Amino acid sequence: MKLDDTLGYLLNRTARRVHYRIDDFFKAHGLTVEQWIALKTISENAPLCQKELALHIDKSQNTIKPLLDRLMDKGLISRCPDERDKRNMILSLTEKGKRKIETLSPLEKEINRTMEETLTRKDIRDLRALLLKLEKGMMDW
């Protein structure tokens, strides 16, 4: 079987291309796509600790701290000790972080709309369902 015919390679190549296009957009607004994902996840799931964020966005503890350090340096998030467990740091958006979410969320929707233009509504539903099914299957390995 040729590499180009394998599902894993095709998914990876497509994901990379999507990632690069989205990353270019966010870089123009002072963020990487990983920083945006972390910021948006904090916004949607707060309160949560660093470990929970790492699980949400599929990052290791070793990579989550530098990512959060960069968001703190930009003034977009804050960390404070968890009152119930001082080992955990609770993440929250600063006012600047909330404004960034408000500004970029409509633009993110436009990016997704543009990406989906080549597909029908049924294609989008089917693709989403298939990707979720594949993701679940990968967890069962």
mmCIF file of C-alpha atoms in Angstrom:
data_model
loop_
_atom_site.group_PDB
_atom_site.id
_atom_site.type_symbol
_atom_site.label_atom_id
_atom_site.label_comp_id
_atom_site.label_asym_id
_atom_site.label_seq_id
_atom_site.Cartn_x
_atom_site.Cartn_y
_atom_site.Cartn_z
ATOM 1 C CA MET A 1 0.000 0.000 0.000
ATOM 2 C CA LYS A 2 1.321 3.413 -0.929
ATOM 3 C CA LEU A 3 1.714 5.956 1.866
ATOM 4 C CA ASP A 4 -0.669 8.368 0.114
ATOM 5 C CA ASP A 5 -3.365 5.675 0.277
ATOM 6 C CA THR A 6 -3.210 5.182 4.043
ATOM 7 C CA LEU A 7 -5.876 6.735 6.223
ATOM 8 C CA GLY A 8 -3.397 7.779 8.918
ATOM 9 C CA TYR A 9 -1.201 9.678 6.463
ATOM 10 C CA LEU A 10 -4.162 11.347 4.733
ATOM 11 C CA LEU A 11 -5.626 12.464 8.075
ATOM 12 C CA ASN A 12 -2.252 13.726 9.257
ATOM 13 C CA ARG A 13 -1.548 15.631 6.031
ATOM 14 C CA THR A 14 -5.012 17.226 6.048
ATOM 15 C CA ALA A 15 -4.762 18.112 9.747
ATOM 16 C CA ARG A 16 -1.344 19.723 9.184
ATOM 17 C CA ARG A 17 -2.668 21.840 6.305
ATOM 18 C CA VAL A 18 -5.665 22.972 8.347
ATOM 19 C CA HIS A 19 -3.388 23.657 11.337
ATOM 20 C CA TYR A 20 -0.994 25.796 9.259
ATOM 21 C CA ARG A 21 -3.811 27.869 7.750
ATOM 22 C CA ILE A 22 -5.461 28.466 11.122
ATOM 23 C CA ASP A 23 -2.113 29.138 12.785
ATOM 24 C CA ASP A 24 -1.340 31.841 10.196
ATOM 25 C CA PHE A 25 -4.631 33.529 11.067
ATOM 26 C CA PHE A 26 -4.010 33.484 14.818
ATOM 27 C CA LYS A 27 -0.389 34.625 14.441
ATOM 28 C CA ALA A 28 -1.737 37.768 12.782
ATOM 29 C CA HIS A 29 -3.589 38.355 16.085
ATOM 30 C CA GLY A 30 -0.626 37.633 18.358
ATOM 31 C CA LEU A 31 -1.410 33.995 19.215
ATOM 32 C CA THR A 32 -0.508 30.531 18.050
ATOM 33 C CA VAL A 33 -3.289 28.062 17.364
ATOM 34 C CA GLU A 34 -2.250 26.136 20.513
ATOM 35 C CA GLN A 35 -2.540 29.311 22.589
ATOM 36 C CA TRP A 36 -5.975 30.000 21.098
ATOM 37 C CA ILE A 37 -7.134 26.452 21.867
ATOM 38 C CA ALA A 38 -5.935 26.763 25.470
ATOM 39 C CA LEU A 39 -7.530 30.203 25.863
ATOM 40 C CA LYS A 40 -10.846 29.073 24.358
ATOM 41 C CA THR A 41 -10.859 25.887 26.456
ATOM 42 C CA ILE A 42 -10.285 27.884 29.646
ATOM 43 C CA SER A 43 -13.090 30.230 28.606
ATOM 44 C CA GLU A 44 -15.521 27.370 27.962
ATOM 45 C CA ASN A 45 -14.615 25.159 30.944
ATOM 46 C CA ALA A 46 -13.523 27.426 33.809
ATOM 47 C CA PRO A 47 -12.796 26.846 36.545
ATOM 48 C CA LEU A 48 -10.226 24.213 35.709
ATOM 49 C CA CYS A 49 -6.682 23.419 36.753
ATOM 50 C CA GLN A 50 -3.616 22.980 34.562
ATOM 51 C CA LYS A 51 -3.917 19.184 34.646
ATOM 52 C CA GLU A 52 -7.557 19.336 33.499
ATOM 53 C CA LEU A 53 -6.626 21.721 30.692
ATOM 54 C CA ALA A 54 -3.844 19.373 29.580
ATOM 55 C CA LEU A 55 -6.367 16.529 29.378
ATOM 56 C CA HIS A 56 -8.903 18.681 27.501
ATOM 57 C CA ILE A 57 -6.448 19.728 24.818
ATOM 58 C CA ASP A 58 -4.395 16.525 24.723
ATOM 59 C CA LYS A 59 -1.117 18.048 25.927
ATOM 60 C CA SER A 60 1.406 16.667 28.386
ATOM 61 C CA GLN A 61 2.173 18.299 31.720
ATOM 62 C CA ASN A 62 5.625 19.152 30.294
ATOM 63 C CA THR A 63 4.187 21.175 27.398
ATOM 64 C CA ILE A 64 1.212 22.770 29.150
ATOM 65 C CA LYS A 65 3.241 24.870 31.594
ATOM 66 C CA PRO A 66 5.285 26.767 28.946
ATOM 67 C CA LEU A 67 2.101 27.294 26.929
ATOM 68 C CA LEU A 68 0.390 28.803 29.975
ATOM 69 C CA ASP A 69 3.480 30.857 30.817
ATOM 70 C CA ARG A 70 3.259 32.488 27.377
ATOM 71 C CA LEU A 71 -0.451 33.236 27.864
ATOM 72 C CA MET A 72 0.335 34.776 31.261
ATOM 73 C CA ASP A 73 3.158 36.844 29.736
ATOM 74 C CA LYS A 74 0.611 38.217 27.254
ATOM 75 C CA GLY A 75 -1.713 39.090 30.140
ATOM 76 C CA LEU A 76 -4.482 36.771 28.911
ATOM 77 C CA ILE A 77 -4.781 34.347 31.827
ATOM 78 C CA SER A 78 -4.084 34.173 35.533
ATOM 79 C CA ARG A 79 -3.256 31.246 37.797
ATOM 80 C CA CYS A 80 -4.071 30.998 41.462
ATOM 81 C CA PRO A 81 -3.747 28.128 43.940
ATOM 82 C CA ASP A 82 -6.772 25.873 44.332
ATOM 83 C CA GLU A 83 -8.211 26.390 47.825
ATOM 84 C CA ARG A 84 -9.108 22.682 48.026
ATOM 85 C CA ASP A 85 -5.705 21.406 46.831
ATOM 86 C CA LYS A 86 -2.767 23.829 46.934
ATOM 87 C CA ARG A 87 -0.840 21.638 44.455
ATOM 88 C CA ASN A 88 -3.287 22.643 41.707
ATOM 89 C CA MET A 89 -3.310 25.977 39.948
ATOM 90 C CA ILE A 90 -6.741 27.232 38.862
ATOM 91 C CA LEU A 91 -6.772 28.980 35.488
ATOM 92 C CA SER A 92 -8.947 31.914 34.577
ATOM 93 C CA LEU A 93 -9.100 34.552 31.884
ATOM 94 C CA THR A 94 -8.071 38.089 32.628
ATOM 95 C CA GLU A 95 -10.172 40.954 31.286
ATOM 96 C CA LYS A 96 -7.708 41.183 28.402
ATOM 97 C CA GLY A 97 -8.179 37.449 27.776
ATOM 98 C CA LYS A 98 -11.958 37.842 27.760
ATOM 99 C CA ARG A 99 -11.685 40.668 25.224
ATOM 100 C CA LYS A 100 -9.419 38.493 23.043
ATOM 101 C CA ILE A 101 -12.042 35.720 23.106
ATOM 102 C CA GLU A 102 -14.801 38.211 22.237
ATOM 103 C CA THR A 103 -12.753 39.616 19.361
ATOM 104 C CA LEU A 104 -11.487 36.380 17.847
ATOM 105 C CA SER A 105 -14.455 34.017 18.348
ATOM 106 C CA PRO A 106 -16.497 35.509 15.469
ATOM 107 C CA LEU A 107 -13.407 35.374 13.272
ATOM 108 C CA GLU A 108 -12.838 31.731 14.235
ATOM 109 C CA LYS A 109 -16.397 30.980 13.109
ATOM 110 C CA GLU A 110 -15.599 32.596 9.764
ATOM 111 C CA ILE A 111 -12.474 30.428 9.390
ATOM 112 C CA ASN A 112 -14.538 27.305 10.036
ATOM 113 C CA ARG A 113 -17.244 28.450 7.636
ATOM 114 C CA THR A 114 -14.637 29.011 4.922
ATOM 115 C CA MET A 115 -13.089 25.610 5.571
ATOM 116 C CA GLU A 116 -16.498 23.925 5.348
ATOM 117 C CA GLU A 117 -17.462 25.641 2.063
ATOM 118 C CA THR A 118 -16.171 22.739 -0.010
ATOM 119 C CA LEU A 119 -18.489 20.321 1.815
ATOM 120 C CA THR A 120 -22.245 19.872 1.927
ATOM 121 C CA ARG A 121 -24.078 19.977 5.258
ATOM 122 C CA LYS A 122 -24.405 16.204 5.073
ATOM 123 C CA ASP A 123 -20.669 15.858 4.350
ATOM 124 C CA ILE A 124 -19.909 17.974 7.421
ATOM 125 C CA ARG A 125 -22.236 15.931 9.659
ATOM 126 C CA ASP A 126 -20.850 12.654 8.295
ATOM 127 C CA LEU A 127 -17.236 13.765 8.574
ATOM 128 C CA ARG A 128 -17.732 14.989 12.138
ATOM 129 C CA ALA A 129 -19.400 11.692 13.101
ATOM 130 C CA LEU A 130 -16.678 9.633 11.427
ATOM 131 C CA LEU A 131 -13.859 11.597 13.062
ATOM 132 C CA LEU A 132 -15.471 11.225 16.491
ATOM 133 C CA LYS A 133 -15.956 7.501 15.859
ATOM 134 C CA LEU A 134 -12.317 7.135 14.806
ATOM 135 C CA GLU A 135 -11.132 9.156 17.814
ATOM 136 C CA LYS A 136 -13.157 6.941 20.166
ATOM 137 C CA GLY A 137 -11.783 3.833 18.470
ATOM 138 C CA MET A 138 -8.231 5.125 18.940
ATOM 139 C CA MET A 139 -8.877 5.510 22.678
ATOM 140 C CA ASP A 140 -9.821 1.846 22.855
ATOM 141 C CA TRP A 141 -6.471 0.679 21.434
#
